[in-house]
Amino acid sequence: TKERNKNDYQVFKKSLTEGFKERLHLETELHKALKNKDFELYFQPQIDIKQDEIIGLEALCRWNHIDKGIIPPNQFIPLAEQTGLIVELGDWVIREACRQNKMWQDMGFPKVKVSVNLSAKQFLQRDLVSNIAEILANTGLESEYLELEITESMAMTNEKYIIETLKGFQTLGVNVALDDFGTGYSSLKYLSQFPLSKLKIDRLFIQNRTEQNIAIVKTIIHLSHSLNLKVIAEGVENEEDLMFLNNENCDEVQGFYFSKPLPVSEVNGFFNKKLS
Ligand code: C2E
Ligand code: CA
Ligand code: CA
Ligand code: CA
């Protein structure tokens, strides 16, 4: 068994080194990609159920890799977060989302919000609020057409500082939505203290409608409305999902039923298409 353990250790050591090399390689590539602007934003429409019209677009980042093709965010955002590269990447995402949204408005499309995901590291940057003010000024996008999505886990880290930052956004006129709501350590205390404008129900609850999850969705919708918040559900994939949320009085929906995240060239078509 001694020999066996030694072998196991060798295998372990090897995979560890390889994992490390791969990580290092990916990190170097991320650096290069940032320099070369190899990232692209896709946009997923958000629909107001009652008006039956598009009211927002969530910006979702993709990495266009020369050999590997399009790499989805869950394969590079965590690494970007760990290495701190997310700050630079995130800055690019906000700027690009605002620039693009302003361009659509200038082209005469209906004015909608663009929603941008913020990472924890980004959110803790001291100059985030002034950075965003600068981006809005530079792109010419009015603040009401930018929305930021943060997650509960980010809200937990440094309460006082978070509230300060959120108030900064409020002063700027930029709305903040709490993303993936229900999956983290939701605390009602935060909901009443944080200046938020929207709760976003995680798609987990929409796609797996157990009795319990249905109860959770209903509760989140009620809670949002009694706190004067809008509520949006993600992961709406079919008509049943939509009917369920419509019956429960959800305000907005997002999901494959209406549209996948689209490259810029295809958003134009979506604007022109009638929804129903
Ligand atoms: P998220 O913020 O929860 O974004 C929603 C994800 O759900 C997107 O995946 C979207 O494509 C997917 N989705 C939308 N509708 C449906 C549906 O009906 N069914 C299913 N099964 N999925 C749906 P995506 O684009 O792969 O993004 C994954 C995550 O990566 C995002 O989750 C977000 O946390 C992160 N992310 C993406 N772009 C950025 C970014 O620019 N910055 C940061 N910090 N994170 C980002
Ligand atoms: Ca999001
Ligand atoms: Ca989400
Ligand atoms: Ca999610």
CSV table of C-alpha atoms and ligand atoms in Angstrom, one decimal:
chain,number,residue,atom,x,y,z
A,1,THR,CA,0.0,0.0,0.0
A,2,LYS,CA,2.9,2.2,0.6
A,3,GLU,CA,3.8,2.0,-3.1
A,4,ARG,CA,0.1,2.7,-4.0
A,5,ASN,CA,0.0,5.8,-1.8
A,6,LYS,CA,3.2,7.0,-3.4
A,7,ASN,CA,1.6,6.6,-6.9
A,8,ASP,CA,-1.5,8.4,-5.9
A,9,TYR,CA,0.6,11.2,-4.6
A,10,GLN,CA,2.6,11.3,-7.9
A,11,VAL,CA,-0.7,11.5,-9.8
A,12,PHE,CA,-2.0,14.1,-7.5
A,13,LYS,CA,1.2,16.2,-7.7
A,14,LYS,CA,1.1,15.9,-11.5
A,15,SER,CA,-2.5,17.0,-11.9
A,16,LEU,CA,-1.8,19.8,-9.5
A,17,THR,CA,1.1,21.1,-11.5
A,18,GLU,CA,-0.8,20.8,-14.7
A,19,GLY,CA,-3.8,22.5,-13.3
A,20,PHE,CA,-1.5,25.3,-12.2
A,21,LYS,CA,0.2,25.5,-15.6
A,22,GLU,CA,-3.2,25.7,-17.3
A,23,ARG,CA,-4.3,28.4,-15.0
A,24,LEU,CA,-1.2,30.3,-15.6
A,25,HIS,CA,-1.6,29.9,-19.3
A,26,LEU,CA,-5.2,31.0,-19.1
A,27,GLU,CA,-4.3,34.0,-17.0
A,28,THR,CA,-1.6,35.1,-19.6
A,29,GLU,CA,-4.2,34.7,-22.3
A,30,LEU,CA,-6.7,36.7,-20.4
A,31,HIS,CA,-4.2,39.5,-20.1
A,32,LYS,CA,-3.6,39.4,-23.9
A,33,ALA,CA,-7.3,39.2,-24.6
A,34,LEU,CA,-7.8,42.4,-22.6
A,35,LYS,CA,-5.1,44.1,-24.5
A,36,ASN,CA,-6.4,43.0,-27.9
A,37,LYS,CA,-10.1,43.6,-27.0
A,38,ASP,CA,-11.0,40.0,-27.7
A,39,PHE,CA,-14.2,40.3,-25.7
A,40,GLU,CA,-17.7,40.9,-27.0
A,41,LEU,CA,-20.9,41.7,-25.3
A,42,TYR,CA,-24.1,39.8,-26.1
A,43,PHE,CA,-27.4,41.3,-25.0
A,44,GLN,CA,-30.5,39.5,-23.7
A,45,PRO,CA,-33.9,41.2,-23.9
A,46,GLN,CA,-35.9,41.9,-20.8
A,47,ILE,CA,-39.6,42.1,-21.3
A,48,ASP,CA,-42.3,44.0,-19.4
A,49,ILE,CA,-45.1,41.4,-19.1
A,50,LYS,CA,-48.1,43.8,-18.9
A,51,GLN,CA,-46.9,46.1,-21.6
A,52,ASP,CA,-45.6,43.2,-23.7
A,53,GLU,CA,-42.6,45.2,-24.7
A,54,ILE,CA,-38.8,45.2,-24.4
A,55,ILE,CA,-37.7,47.4,-21.6
A,56,GLY,CA,-34.1,46.3,-21.0
A,57,LEU,CA,-31.1,44.4,-22.3
A,58,GLU,CA,-28.7,42.5,-20.0
A,59,ALA,CA,-25.1,42.7,-21.2
A,60,LEU,CA,-23.4,39.3,-21.0
A,61,CYS,CA,-19.7,39.0,-21.7
A,62,ARG,CA,-18.1,36.5,-24.2
A,63,TRP,CA,-14.5,35.9,-25.0
A,64,ASN,CA,-13.8,35.4,-28.7
A,65,HIS,CA,-10.8,33.1,-28.6
A,66,ILE,CA,-8.8,32.6,-31.8
A,67,ASP,CA,-8.5,28.8,-31.3
A,68,LYS,CA,-11.2,27.9,-28.9
A,69,GLY,CA,-14.0,30.0,-30.3
A,70,ILE,CA,-16.5,31.7,-28.1
A,71,ILE,CA,-15.8,31.1,-24.4
A,72,PRO,CA,-18.7,31.5,-22.0
A,73,PRO,CA,-18.3,33.8,-19.0
A,74,ASN,CA,-18.4,31.0,-16.3
A,75,GLN,CA,-15.1,29.8,-17.8
A,76,PHE,CA,-13.2,33.1,-17.4
A,77,ILE,CA,-15.1,35.4,-15.0
A,78,PRO,CA,-14.0,33.5,-11.9
A,79,LEU,CA,-10.4,33.5,-13.0
A,80,ALA,CA,-10.6,37.2,-13.9
A,81,GLU,CA,-12.1,37.8,-10.4
A,82,GLN,CA,-9.4,35.8,-8.6
A,83,THR,CA,-6.6,37.6,-10.5
A,84,GLY,CA,-8.1,41.1,-10.2
A,85,LEU,CA,-8.3,41.4,-14.0
A,86,ILE,CA,-12.0,41.7,-13.6
A,87,VAL,CA,-11.6,45.4,-12.6
A,88,GLU,CA,-10.2,46.3,-16.0
A,89,LEU,CA,-12.5,43.8,-17.9
A,90,GLY,CA,-15.5,45.1,-15.9
A,91,ASP,CA,-14.7,48.7,-16.7
A,92,TRP,CA,-14.6,47.8,-20.4
A,93,VAL,CA,-18.0,46.0,-20.1
A,94,ILE,CA,-19.7,49.0,-18.5
A,95,ARG,CA,-18.2,51.4,-21.1
A,96,GLU,CA,-19.1,49.2,-24.0
A,97,ALA,CA,-22.6,48.5,-22.8
A,98,CYS,CA,-23.3,52.3,-22.3
A,99,ARG,CA,-21.7,53.2,-25.7
A,100,GLN,CA,-23.7,50.5,-27.5
A,101,ASN,CA,-27.0,51.5,-25.8
A,102,LYS,CA,-26.5,55.1,-26.7
A,103,MET,CA,-25.8,54.1,-30.2
A,104,TRP,CA,-29.1,52.1,-30.4
A,105,GLN,CA,-30.9,55.2,-29.1
A,106,ASP,CA,-29.3,57.4,-31.6
A,107,MET,CA,-30.4,55.0,-34.3
A,108,GLY,CA,-33.9,55.6,-33.3
A,109,PHE,CA,-34.7,52.3,-31.5
A,110,PRO,CA,-37.0,52.6,-28.4
A,111,LYS,CA,-35.0,53.6,-25.3
A,112,VAL,CA,-34.3,50.7,-23.0
A,113,LYS,CA,-32.1,50.1,-20.0
A,114,VAL,CA,-28.9,48.2,-20.3
A,115,SER,CA,-28.1,46.0,-17.3
A,116,VAL,CA,-24.5,45.3,-16.4
A,117,ASN,CA,-23.3,42.6,-14.0
A,118,LEU,CA,-20.8,43.8,-11.4
A,119,SER,CA,-18.4,41.5,-9.7
A,120,ALA,CA,-17.5,41.7,-6.0
A,121,LYS,CA,-14.0,43.0,-6.6
A,122,GLN,CA,-15.3,45.7,-8.9
A,123,PHE,CA,-17.9,46.7,-6.4
A,124,LEU,CA,-15.3,47.3,-3.8
A,125,GLN,CA,-13.3,49.7,-6.0
A,126,ARG,CA,-13.2,53.0,-4.2
A,127,ASP,CA,-13.7,55.0,-7.4
A,128,LEU,CA,-16.5,52.9,-8.9
A,129,VAL,CA,-19.2,55.5,-8.6
A,130,SER,CA,-17.1,58.3,-10.1
A,131,ASN,CA,-15.8,55.9,-12.8
A,132,ILE,CA,-19.4,55.2,-13.8
A,133,ALA,CA,-20.3,58.9,-13.7
A,134,GLU,CA,-17.3,59.5,-16.1
A,135,ILE,CA,-18.4,56.6,-18.4
A,136,LEU,CA,-22.0,58.1,-18.6
A,137,ALA,CA,-20.6,61.5,-19.3
A,138,ASN,CA,-18.3,60.2,-22.0
A,139,THR,CA,-20.8,58.0,-23.8
A,140,GLY,CA,-23.6,60.5,-23.4
A,141,LEU,CA,-26.0,57.8,-22.0
A,142,GLU,CA,-28.5,59.2,-19.5
A,143,SER,CA,-28.1,57.5,-16.2
A,144,GLU,CA,-31.6,56.1,-16.1
A,145,TYR,CA,-30.7,53.8,-19.0
A,146,LEU,CA,-28.0,52.1,-17.1
A,147,GLU,CA,-28.8,49.4,-14.5
A,148,LEU,CA,-26.3,47.5,-12.4
A,149,GLU,CA,-26.8,43.9,-11.2
A,150,ILE,CA,-25.2,42.9,-7.9
A,151,THR,CA,-25.5,39.7,-6.0
A,152,GLU,CA,-26.5,39.0,-2.4
A,153,SER,CA,-23.1,37.7,-1.5
A,154,MET,CA,-21.5,41.0,-2.5
A,155,ALA,CA,-24.0,42.8,-0.4
A,156,MET,CA,-22.9,40.9,2.7
A,157,THR,CA,-19.2,41.8,2.8
A,158,ASN,CA,-19.0,45.3,4.1
A,159,GLU,CA,-22.4,46.6,4.9
A,160,LYS,CA,-21.6,50.2,5.6
A,161,TYR,CA,-19.4,50.7,2.6
A,162,ILE,CA,-22.0,48.9,0.4
A,163,ILE,CA,-24.7,51.3,1.5
A,164,GLU,CA,-22.5,54.3,0.8
A,165,THR,CA,-21.7,53.0,-2.8
A,166,LEU,CA,-25.4,52.2,-3.4
A,167,LYS,CA,-26.3,55.7,-2.3
A,168,GLY,CA,-23.8,57.0,-4.7
A,169,PHE,CA,-25.5,55.2,-7.6
A,170,GLN,CA,-28.9,56.5,-6.4
A,171,THR,CA,-27.6,60.1,-6.5
A,172,LEU,CA,-26.3,59.4,-10.0
A,173,GLY,CA,-29.7,58.1,-11.0
A,174,VAL,CA,-28.4,54.6,-11.8
A,175,ASN,CA,-30.7,51.7,-10.7
A,176,VAL,CA,-29.4,48.6,-9.0
A,177,ALA,CA,-31.0,45.2,-9.1
A,178,LEU,CA,-30.3,42.3,-6.8
A,179,ASP,CA,-29.4,39.3,-9.0
A,180,ASP,CA,-29.8,35.6,-8.3
A,181,PHE,CA,-32.2,36.5,-5.5
A,182,GLY,CA,-33.1,33.6,-3.2
A,183,THR,CA,-30.0,31.6,-3.8
A,184,GLY,CA,-27.7,33.3,-1.2
A,185,TYR,CA,-28.1,34.4,2.3
A,186,SER,CA,-31.1,36.7,1.7
A,187,SER,CA,-31.6,39.0,4.6
A,188,LEU,CA,-34.7,41.1,4.9
A,189,LYS,CA,-32.6,43.7,6.8
A,190,TYR,CA,-30.5,44.4,3.7
A,191,LEU,CA,-33.6,44.7,1.5
A,192,SER,CA,-34.9,47.5,3.6
A,193,GLN,CA,-31.6,49.3,4.1
A,194,PHE,CA,-30.2,49.1,0.6
A,195,PRO,CA,-31.4,51.5,-2.0
A,196,LEU,CA,-32.3,49.0,-4.6
A,197,SER,CA,-34.9,49.2,-7.4
A,198,LYS,CA,-35.4,45.5,-8.4
A,199,LEU,CA,-35.1,41.9,-7.3
A,200,LYS,CA,-34.2,39.3,-9.9
A,201,ILE,CA,-35.5,35.9,-9.1
A,202,ASP,CA,-33.0,33.2,-9.9
A,203,ARG,CA,-33.8,30.8,-12.7
A,204,LEU,CA,-33.5,27.8,-10.4
A,205,PHE,CA,-36.9,28.6,-9.0
A,206,ILE,CA,-38.5,29.1,-12.3
A,207,GLN,CA,-37.2,26.0,-13.9
A,208,ASN,CA,-37.8,23.6,-11.1
A,209,ARG,CA,-41.3,24.4,-9.9
A,210,THR,CA,-41.6,22.2,-6.9
A,211,GLU,CA,-44.3,23.2,-4.4
A,212,GLN,CA,-41.7,24.8,-2.3
A,213,ASN,CA,-40.1,26.8,-5.2
A,214,ILE,CA,-43.5,28.0,-6.2
A,215,ALA,CA,-44.1,29.3,-2.7
A,216,ILE,CA,-40.7,31.0,-2.8
A,217,VAL,CA,-41.4,32.7,-6.1
A,218,LYS,CA,-44.8,34.0,-4.8
A,219,THR,CA,-43.2,35.3,-1.7
A,220,ILE,CA,-40.4,37.1,-3.6
A,221,ILE,CA,-42.9,38.8,-5.8
A,222,HIS,CA,-45.1,39.9,-2.9
A,223,LEU,CA,-42.0,41.0,-1.0
A,224,SER,CA,-40.8,43.1,-3.9
A,225,HIS,CA,-44.1,44.8,-4.3
A,226,SER,CA,-44.5,45.6,-0.7
A,227,LEU,CA,-41.0,47.1,-0.6
A,228,ASN,CA,-41.9,49.1,-3.8
A,229,LEU,CA,-39.4,47.2,-5.9
A,230,LYS,CA,-39.8,45.8,-9.3
A,231,VAL,CA,-39.3,42.1,-9.8
A,232,ILE,CA,-37.9,40.3,-12.8
A,233,ALA,CA,-37.7,36.5,-13.3
A,234,GLU,CA,-34.9,34.9,-15.3
A,235,GLY,CA,-34.8,31.6,-17.1
A,236,VAL,CA,-38.3,31.9,-18.7
A,237,GLU,CA,-38.0,29.1,-21.3
A,238,ASN,CA,-41.6,28.4,-22.4
A,239,GLU,CA,-45.1,29.6,-22.3
A,240,GLU,CA,-46.0,27.8,-19.1
A,241,ASP,CA,-43.2,29.6,-17.3
A,242,LEU,CA,-44.5,32.9,-18.6
A,243,MET,CA,-48.1,32.1,-17.7
A,244,PHE,CA,-47.1,31.1,-14.2
A,245,LEU,CA,-45.2,34.4,-13.7
A,246,ASN,CA,-48.0,36.5,-15.3
A,247,ASN,CA,-50.5,34.9,-12.9
A,248,GLU,CA,-48.3,35.7,-10.0
A,249,ASN,CA,-48.1,39.3,-11.1
A,250,CYS,CA,-44.4,39.3,-11.8
A,251,ASP,CA,-43.4,42.6,-13.6
A,252,GLU,CA,-40.7,41.5,-16.0
A,253,VAL,CA,-39.2,38.4,-17.5
A,254,GLN,CA,-36.1,37.3,-19.3
A,255,GLY,CA,-35.2,34.0,-20.9
A,256,PHE,CA,-34.9,31.8,-23.9
A,257,TYR,CA,-38.6,31.9,-24.6
A,258,PHE,CA,-38.2,35.5,-25.8
A,259,SER,CA,-34.6,35.4,-26.8
A,260,LYS,CA,-31.2,34.0,-26.1
A,261,PRO,CA,-28.4,36.6,-25.5
A,262,LEU,CA,-27.8,38.1,-28.9
A,263,PRO,CA,-24.8,39.6,-30.6
A,264,VAL,CA,-25.2,43.3,-31.4
A,265,SER,CA,-26.1,42.6,-35.1
A,266,GLU,CA,-29.1,40.6,-34.0
A,267,VAL,CA,-30.4,43.0,-31.4
A,268,ASN,CA,-31.5,45.3,-34.2
A,269,GLY,CA,-33.7,42.6,-35.5
A,270,PHE,CA,-35.2,41.9,-32.1
A,271,PHE,CA,-36.1,45.6,-31.7
A,272,ASN,CA,-38.0,45.4,-35.0
A,273,LYS,CA,-39.8,42.2,-34.3
A,274,LYS,CA,-43.2,42.3,-32.7
A,275,LEU,CA,-43.3,40.2,-29.5
A,276,SER,CA,-46.7,38.6,-29.8
B,1,C2E,P1,-26.3,35.8,-14.7
B,1,C2E,O1,-26.0,37.2,-14.4
B,1,C2E,O2,-27.3,35.1,-13.8
B,1,C2E,O3,-26.9,35.8,-16.2
B,1,C2E,C1,-27.9,35.0,-16.7
B,1,C2E,C2,-27.4,33.7,-17.4
B,1,C2E,O4,-28.5,32.9,-17.7
B,1,C2E,C3,-26.7,34.0,-18.7
B,1,C2E,O5,-25.6,33.1,-18.9
B,1,C2E,C4,-27.8,33.7,-19.7
B,1,C2E,O6,-27.3,33.3,-21.0
B,1,C2E,C5,-28.5,32.6,-19.0
B,1,C2E,N1,-29.9,32.5,-19.4
B,1,C2E,C6,-30.7,33.4,-19.8
B,1,C2E,N2,-31.9,33.0,-20.1
B,1,C2E,C7,-31.9,31.7,-19.9
B,1,C2E,C8,-32.9,30.6,-20.0
B,1,C2E,O7,-34.1,30.8,-20.3
B,1,C2E,N3,-32.5,29.4,-19.6
B,1,C2E,C9,-31.2,29.1,-19.3
B,1,C2E,N4,-30.9,27.8,-19.0
B,1,C2E,N5,-30.3,30.1,-19.1
B,1,C2E,C10,-30.6,31.3,-19.5
B,1,C2E,P2,-24.2,33.5,-19.4
B,1,C2E,O8,-24.3,34.6,-20.4
B,1,C2E,O9,-23.4,32.3,-19.7
B,1,C2E,O10,-23.6,34.2,-18.1
B,1,C2E,C11,-23.3,33.4,-16.9
B,1,C2E,C12,-22.9,34.3,-15.8
B,1,C2E,O11,-21.7,34.9,-16.0
B,1,C2E,C13,-23.9,35.4,-15.5
B,1,C2E,O12,-25.0,34.9,-14.8
B,1,C2E,C14,-23.0,36.4,-14.7
B,1,C2E,O13,-23.0,36.0,-13.3
B,1,C2E,C15,-21.6,36.2,-15.3
B,1,C2E,N6,-21.3,37.2,-16.3
B,1,C2E,C16,-21.6,37.4,-17.6
B,1,C2E,N7,-21.2,38.5,-18.1
B,1,C2E,C17,-20.6,39.2,-17.1
B,1,C2E,C18,-19.9,40.4,-16.9
B,1,C2E,O14,-19.7,41.2,-17.9
B,1,C2E,N8,-19.4,40.7,-15.7
B,1,C2E,C19,-19.5,39.9,-14.6
B,1,C2E,N9,-19.0,40.2,-13.4
B,1,C2E,N10,-20.2,38.7,-14.7
B,1,C2E,C20,-20.7,38.4,-15.9
B,2,CA,CA,-27.2,39.0,-14.1
B,3,CA,CA,-29.0,36.0,-12.5
B,4,CA,CA,-27.3,33.1,-12.2
